[in-house]
Amino acid sequence: MTSLITIHKGLIFTIILRMTNDYHLSEDLTQDTFIRAFMNMKKVKSGEHFRPWLCTIARNIVRDHYRRNRNSPSVSFEQVEEFQGQSDDPIRRRVVIQDALARLTERDRMLLTLTYYEGLSLREIAETMKMTEANAKVCLHRARKRLRKQLAGYENELL
Amino acid sequence: MKMNSCEHLEKVIDYRLHRLTDEQEKEFELHLETCAFCQHELAIEQAIEEELSVKLDPGFIESKVMTRWRLRREQGIRSFWLYAYRVIVLGITAAVLAFILFPFLLRLPIKSFLEINQLASGLERLLGGLPQINPVFVGVGFAYALLIASSIFTIVRTRR
Ligand SMILES: [Zn+2]
């Protein structure tokens, strides 16, 4: 059980942080994800379905959290302003992209995070998103375009 | 994208997502060598991808998760026994009440009903005396049955 956490905590934490934009909250929700997974261990079909299944739990944990607490993930434009004048700082780029992500739909955000998290196959992504692989590709293309649109005007912060 | 002046700019995302055919890809790569706008756009897309590929780490959470999980399981077992206890108490109460209420509702004398030698004849009347059964008795009996059934259902559900 402990090794399962070690192997997958990075993936789950990355997904949740991209979804919530809140470091401390993400740490708690990552723990919740593993606990919920362990409580439902009997429901996993087989090894190859484990990662999509775990990602789905993470997604539901985040949804449940915001359903309980009503407020949606915060868009921290103020935070971006604070970093101004430090465009060579990688943190600056992170905040700009994270903010752009926060303005996308939950589905786009999830899809983009899964796609660029190294090592996840298209099959696993499609399974987590409950889409066909072909559909996932189309949705990803649109999500990328929407993300680019959100970053319009911030181009110089990225380079 | 206001400052663009290249019609191929849209292709950069397609190129990065490998949505172009081999021929289109080669063609675009050739164009890329000479077009500053597309080069700029490609750099932006690569920067976005690079940032999205960053793996974030929650630090050492293993022991916290294991402790919380064990606690949750113990709580689950404890609440299972709590439910079991409740159902047993409920069942006994229901049975006791039934034995007092049934003869009362059937207008049987309680004293004689509780006497062991009279119990047999009491039950005989209870089972055989269909015309004596009134709707209230049936309703109360049904409610008890429902109550016990729902308790058992709760137990089964919490166990899973
Ligand atoms: Zn061009």
XYZ file of C-alpha atoms and ligand atoms in Angstrom:
320
model
C 0.000 0.000 0.000
C 2.751 2.440 0.942
C 4.555 1.805 -2.332
C 1.356 2.594 -4.259
C 1.390 6.040 -2.653
C 5.060 6.555 -3.486
C 4.560 5.583 -7.126
C 1.406 7.601 -7.789
C 1.489 10.569 -5.401
C 3.206 12.831 -7.941
C 0.560 12.216 -10.568
C -2.348 12.648 -8.185
C -0.892 15.742 -6.550
C -0.158 17.313 -9.938
C -3.716 16.698 -11.140
C -5.245 18.092 -7.967
C -2.983 21.130 -7.826
C -3.792 21.941 -11.446
C -7.476 21.642 -10.604
C -7.508 23.569 -7.326
C -4.647 26.026 -7.604
C -4.059 25.637 -3.885
C -0.948 23.903 -2.563
C -2.063 23.015 0.957
C -5.536 21.985 -0.134
C -3.967 19.757 -2.802
C -1.851 17.998 -0.214
C -4.959 17.182 1.840
C -6.991 16.113 -1.168
C -4.133 13.897 -2.390
C -4.265 12.087 0.946
C -8.057 11.823 0.666
C -7.708 10.322 -2.804
C -5.477 7.508 -1.584
C -7.682 6.812 1.404
C -10.778 6.606 -0.793
C -8.873 4.361 -3.197
C -7.764 2.022 -0.419
C -11.301 1.808 0.929
C -12.529 0.737 -2.520
C -9.584 -1.422 -3.565
C -11.883 -4.346 -4.447
C -13.486 -2.339 -7.257
C -10.390 -2.101 -9.488
C -10.716 -4.449 -12.416
C -7.043 -5.059 -13.196
C -3.601 -3.509 -13.170
C -3.916 -1.569 -16.412
C -7.074 0.135 -15.173
C -5.542 1.188 -11.889
C -4.129 4.557 -12.933
C -7.261 5.797 -14.751
C -9.305 4.609 -11.791
C -7.076 6.498 -9.347
C -7.201 9.639 -11.522
C -10.997 9.432 -11.603
C -11.081 9.245 -7.821
C -8.843 12.336 -7.634
C -11.196 14.171 -9.981
C -14.217 13.207 -7.890
C -12.460 14.195 -4.672
C -11.891 17.684 -6.085
C -15.496 17.905 -7.312
C -16.833 16.760 -3.949
C -14.670 19.318 -2.199
C -16.055 22.208 -4.249
C -19.597 20.869 -3.994
C -19.251 20.920 -0.217
C -17.561 24.308 -0.096
C -19.483 26.001 -2.905
C -16.647 28.311 -4.005
C -14.875 27.305 -7.196
C -11.082 27.339 -7.661
C -9.624 30.783 -7.231
C -8.296 32.817 -10.110
C -5.452 34.753 -8.604
C -4.821 37.685 -10.884
C -3.563 39.675 -7.923
C -0.971 36.988 -7.439
C 0.201 37.506 -11.026
C 0.543 41.241 -10.486
C 2.693 40.640 -7.423
C 5.246 38.811 -9.530
C 5.552 41.518 -12.124
C 9.019 42.632 -13.064
C 10.470 39.186 -12.524
C 9.729 37.686 -15.910
C 12.887 35.586 -15.900
C 11.619 33.835 -12.810
C 10.130 30.399 -13.646
C 7.559 30.926 -10.867
C 6.191 33.842 -12.849
C 5.578 31.586 -15.836
C 3.978 28.968 -13.629
C 1.553 31.465 -12.147
C 0.601 32.849 -15.566
C -0.129 29.406 -16.982
C -1.831 28.219 -13.820
C -4.093 31.250 -13.981
C -4.923 30.641 -17.615
C -5.723 27.028 -16.741
C -7.998 28.150 -13.939
C -10.118 30.045 -16.451
C -10.698 26.937 -18.566
C -13.418 24.399 -17.893
C -12.742 21.588 -15.462
C -12.665 19.123 -18.342
C -10.088 21.066 -20.371
C -7.872 21.470 -17.335
C -8.041 17.771 -16.506
C -7.352 16.763 -20.088
C -4.350 19.068 -20.456
C -2.868 17.941 -17.152
C -3.202 14.263 -17.992
C -1.826 14.718 -21.504
C 1.355 16.467 -20.463
C 1.973 14.344 -17.413
C 4.728 12.170 -18.810
C 4.012 8.475 -19.003
C 0.241 8.415 -19.286
C -0.971 6.685 -22.433
C -3.799 7.984 -24.610
C -5.822 4.929 -23.586
C -5.419 5.826 -19.904
C -6.316 9.456 -20.575
C -9.409 8.480 -22.558
C -10.460 6.028 -19.841
C -10.113 8.647 -17.122
C -12.029 11.218 -19.178
C -14.675 8.631 -20.122
C -14.121 9.377 -23.810
C -13.029 7.410 -26.850
C -9.393 7.878 -27.808
C -10.372 9.713 -30.989
C -12.651 12.035 -29.058
C -9.925 12.693 -26.494
C -7.604 13.818 -29.287
C -10.186 16.246 -30.669
C -10.976 17.617 -27.215
C -7.280 18.025 -26.465
C -6.784 20.044 -29.634
C -9.619 22.377 -28.636
C -8.362 22.624 -25.076
C -4.908 23.627 -26.331
C -6.448 26.348 -28.484
C -8.521 27.672 -25.615
C -5.499 27.703 -23.312
C -3.518 29.636 -25.911
C -6.378 32.123 -26.186
C -6.364 32.648 -22.418
C -2.648 33.421 -22.591
C -3.045 36.093 -25.245
C -1.234 39.209 -24.059
C 0.951 37.232 -21.662
C 3.208 35.769 -24.349
C 6.307 37.588 -23.179
C 5.910 36.200 -19.669
C 6.233 32.703 -21.061
C 9.480 33.019 -22.969
C -3.430 36.935 -31.556
C -3.454 40.446 -32.943
C 0.150 40.915 -33.933
C 0.245 37.931 -36.250
C 0.654 38.299 -39.922
C 1.241 34.706 -40.904
C -1.604 32.550 -42.166
C 0.101 29.359 -40.919
C 0.102 30.369 -37.280
C -2.866 28.106 -36.535
C -0.829 25.123 -37.706
C 1.627 25.381 -34.828
C -0.700 23.584 -32.397
C -1.538 20.958 -35.028
C 2.164 20.497 -35.583
C 2.862 20.065 -31.875
C -0.012 17.595 -31.521
C 1.150 15.644 -34.586
C -2.107 16.240 -36.391
C -0.432 17.034 -39.714
C 0.221 14.445 -42.382
C 3.863 13.642 -43.133
C 3.725 15.836 -46.203
C 2.124 18.768 -44.361
C 4.620 18.358 -41.566
C 7.618 18.594 -43.877
C 6.068 21.562 -45.624
C 5.451 23.319 -42.335
C 8.961 22.639 -41.081
C 10.318 24.271 -44.199
C 8.083 27.279 -43.624
C 9.131 27.409 -39.993
C 12.765 27.988 -40.950
C 11.925 31.281 -42.597
C 8.916 32.585 -40.635
C 9.664 34.560 -37.483
C 5.981 34.630 -36.455
C 5.636 30.869 -36.486
C 8.977 30.459 -34.701
C 7.754 32.804 -31.989
C 4.468 30.913 -31.717
C 6.271 27.582 -31.555
C 8.438 28.850 -28.715
C 5.294 29.878 -26.821
C 3.656 26.504 -27.362
C 6.804 24.734 -26.232
C 6.961 26.886 -23.128
C 3.344 26.014 -22.338
C 4.036 22.326 -22.834
C 7.153 22.513 -20.731
C 5.227 24.100 -17.871
C 2.355 21.623 -18.176
C 4.848 18.737 -18.017
C 6.236 19.852 -14.684
C 5.779 17.086 -12.154
C 4.764 18.426 -8.805
C 5.518 16.633 -5.602
C 3.438 16.622 -2.408
C 6.422 15.573 -0.281
C 6.335 12.693 2.171
C 2.664 11.892 2.722
C 2.899 8.095 2.950
C 2.807 7.727 6.715
C 0.030 10.311 7.068
C -2.135 8.450 4.565
C -1.508 5.071 6.171
C -2.339 6.407 9.644
C -5.532 8.088 8.438
C -6.541 5.003 6.486
C -6.070 2.683 9.500
C -8.101 5.077 11.607
C -10.889 5.125 9.039
C -10.989 1.330 8.930
C -11.164 1.105 12.718
C -13.974 3.637 12.706
C -15.746 1.550 10.091
C -15.498 -1.584 12.225
C -16.610 0.336 15.304
C -19.622 1.809 13.545
C -20.496 -1.672 12.260
C -20.760 -2.976 15.825
C -22.662 0.112 16.848
C -25.223 -0.624 14.152
C -25.362 -4.292 15.139
C -25.948 -3.284 18.749
C -28.708 -0.881 17.720
C -30.476 -3.525 15.666
C -30.357 -6.063 18.489
C -31.763 -3.547 20.964
C -34.380 -2.515 18.430
C -35.319 -6.126 17.784
C -35.729 -6.944 21.468
C -37.784 -3.795 22.040
C -39.939 -4.601 19.070
C -40.487 -8.160 20.251
C -41.349 -7.086 23.808
C -43.691 -4.380 22.583
C -45.288 -6.792 20.164
C -46.009 -9.298 22.883
C -47.644 -6.634 25.010
C -49.406 -4.853 22.155
C -50.705 -7.806 20.158
C -52.912 -9.282 22.874
C -54.026 -5.793 23.818
C -55.021 -5.028 20.266
C -56.677 -8.417 20.004
C -58.521 -7.572 23.218
C -57.014 -10.559 24.967
C -56.558 -10.409 28.718
C -52.850 -9.653 29.227
C -52.623 -11.587 32.468
C -53.803 -14.811 30.958
C -51.725 -14.267 27.837
C -48.525 -14.030 29.833
C -49.239 -17.167 31.800
C -47.224 -19.960 30.281
C -50.005 -22.488 30.250
C -52.224 -19.974 28.527
C -49.610 -18.882 26.005
C -50.343 -21.776 23.676
C -54.022 -21.027 23.512
C -53.212 -17.335 23.205
C -51.064 -18.008 20.160
C -53.721 -20.317 18.796
C -56.231 -17.549 18.987
C -53.702 -15.154 17.526
C -53.122 -17.349 14.506
C -56.543 -18.873 14.201
C -58.633 -15.884 15.058
C -58.415 -14.114 11.755
C -61.790 -12.379 12.097
C -60.513 -10.803 15.317
C -57.511 -9.149 13.650
C -58.106 -5.456 13.166
C -56.320 -3.077 10.730
C -54.397 -1.349 13.528
C -52.762 -4.603 14.536
C -51.782 -5.367 10.950
C -50.383 -1.850 10.538
C -48.282 -1.990 13.695
C -46.962 -5.419 12.771
C -46.040 -4.222 9.329
C -44.258 -1.150 10.731
C -42.155 -3.359 13.020
C -41.215 -5.611 10.145
C -40.148 -2.584 8.097
C -38.121 -1.175 10.964
C -36.183 -4.397 11.428
C -35.684 -4.857 7.687
C -34.285 -1.336 7.310
C -31.887 -1.905 10.210
C -30.582 -5.071 8.606
C -30.211 -3.215 5.314
C -28.174 -0.502 7.066
C -25.857 -3.135 8.511
C -25.261 -4.798 5.174
C -24.555 -1.461 3.528
C -22.076 -0.183 6.131
C -20.152 -3.440 5.991
C -19.227 -2.907 2.325
Zn 4.458 31.441 -40.425
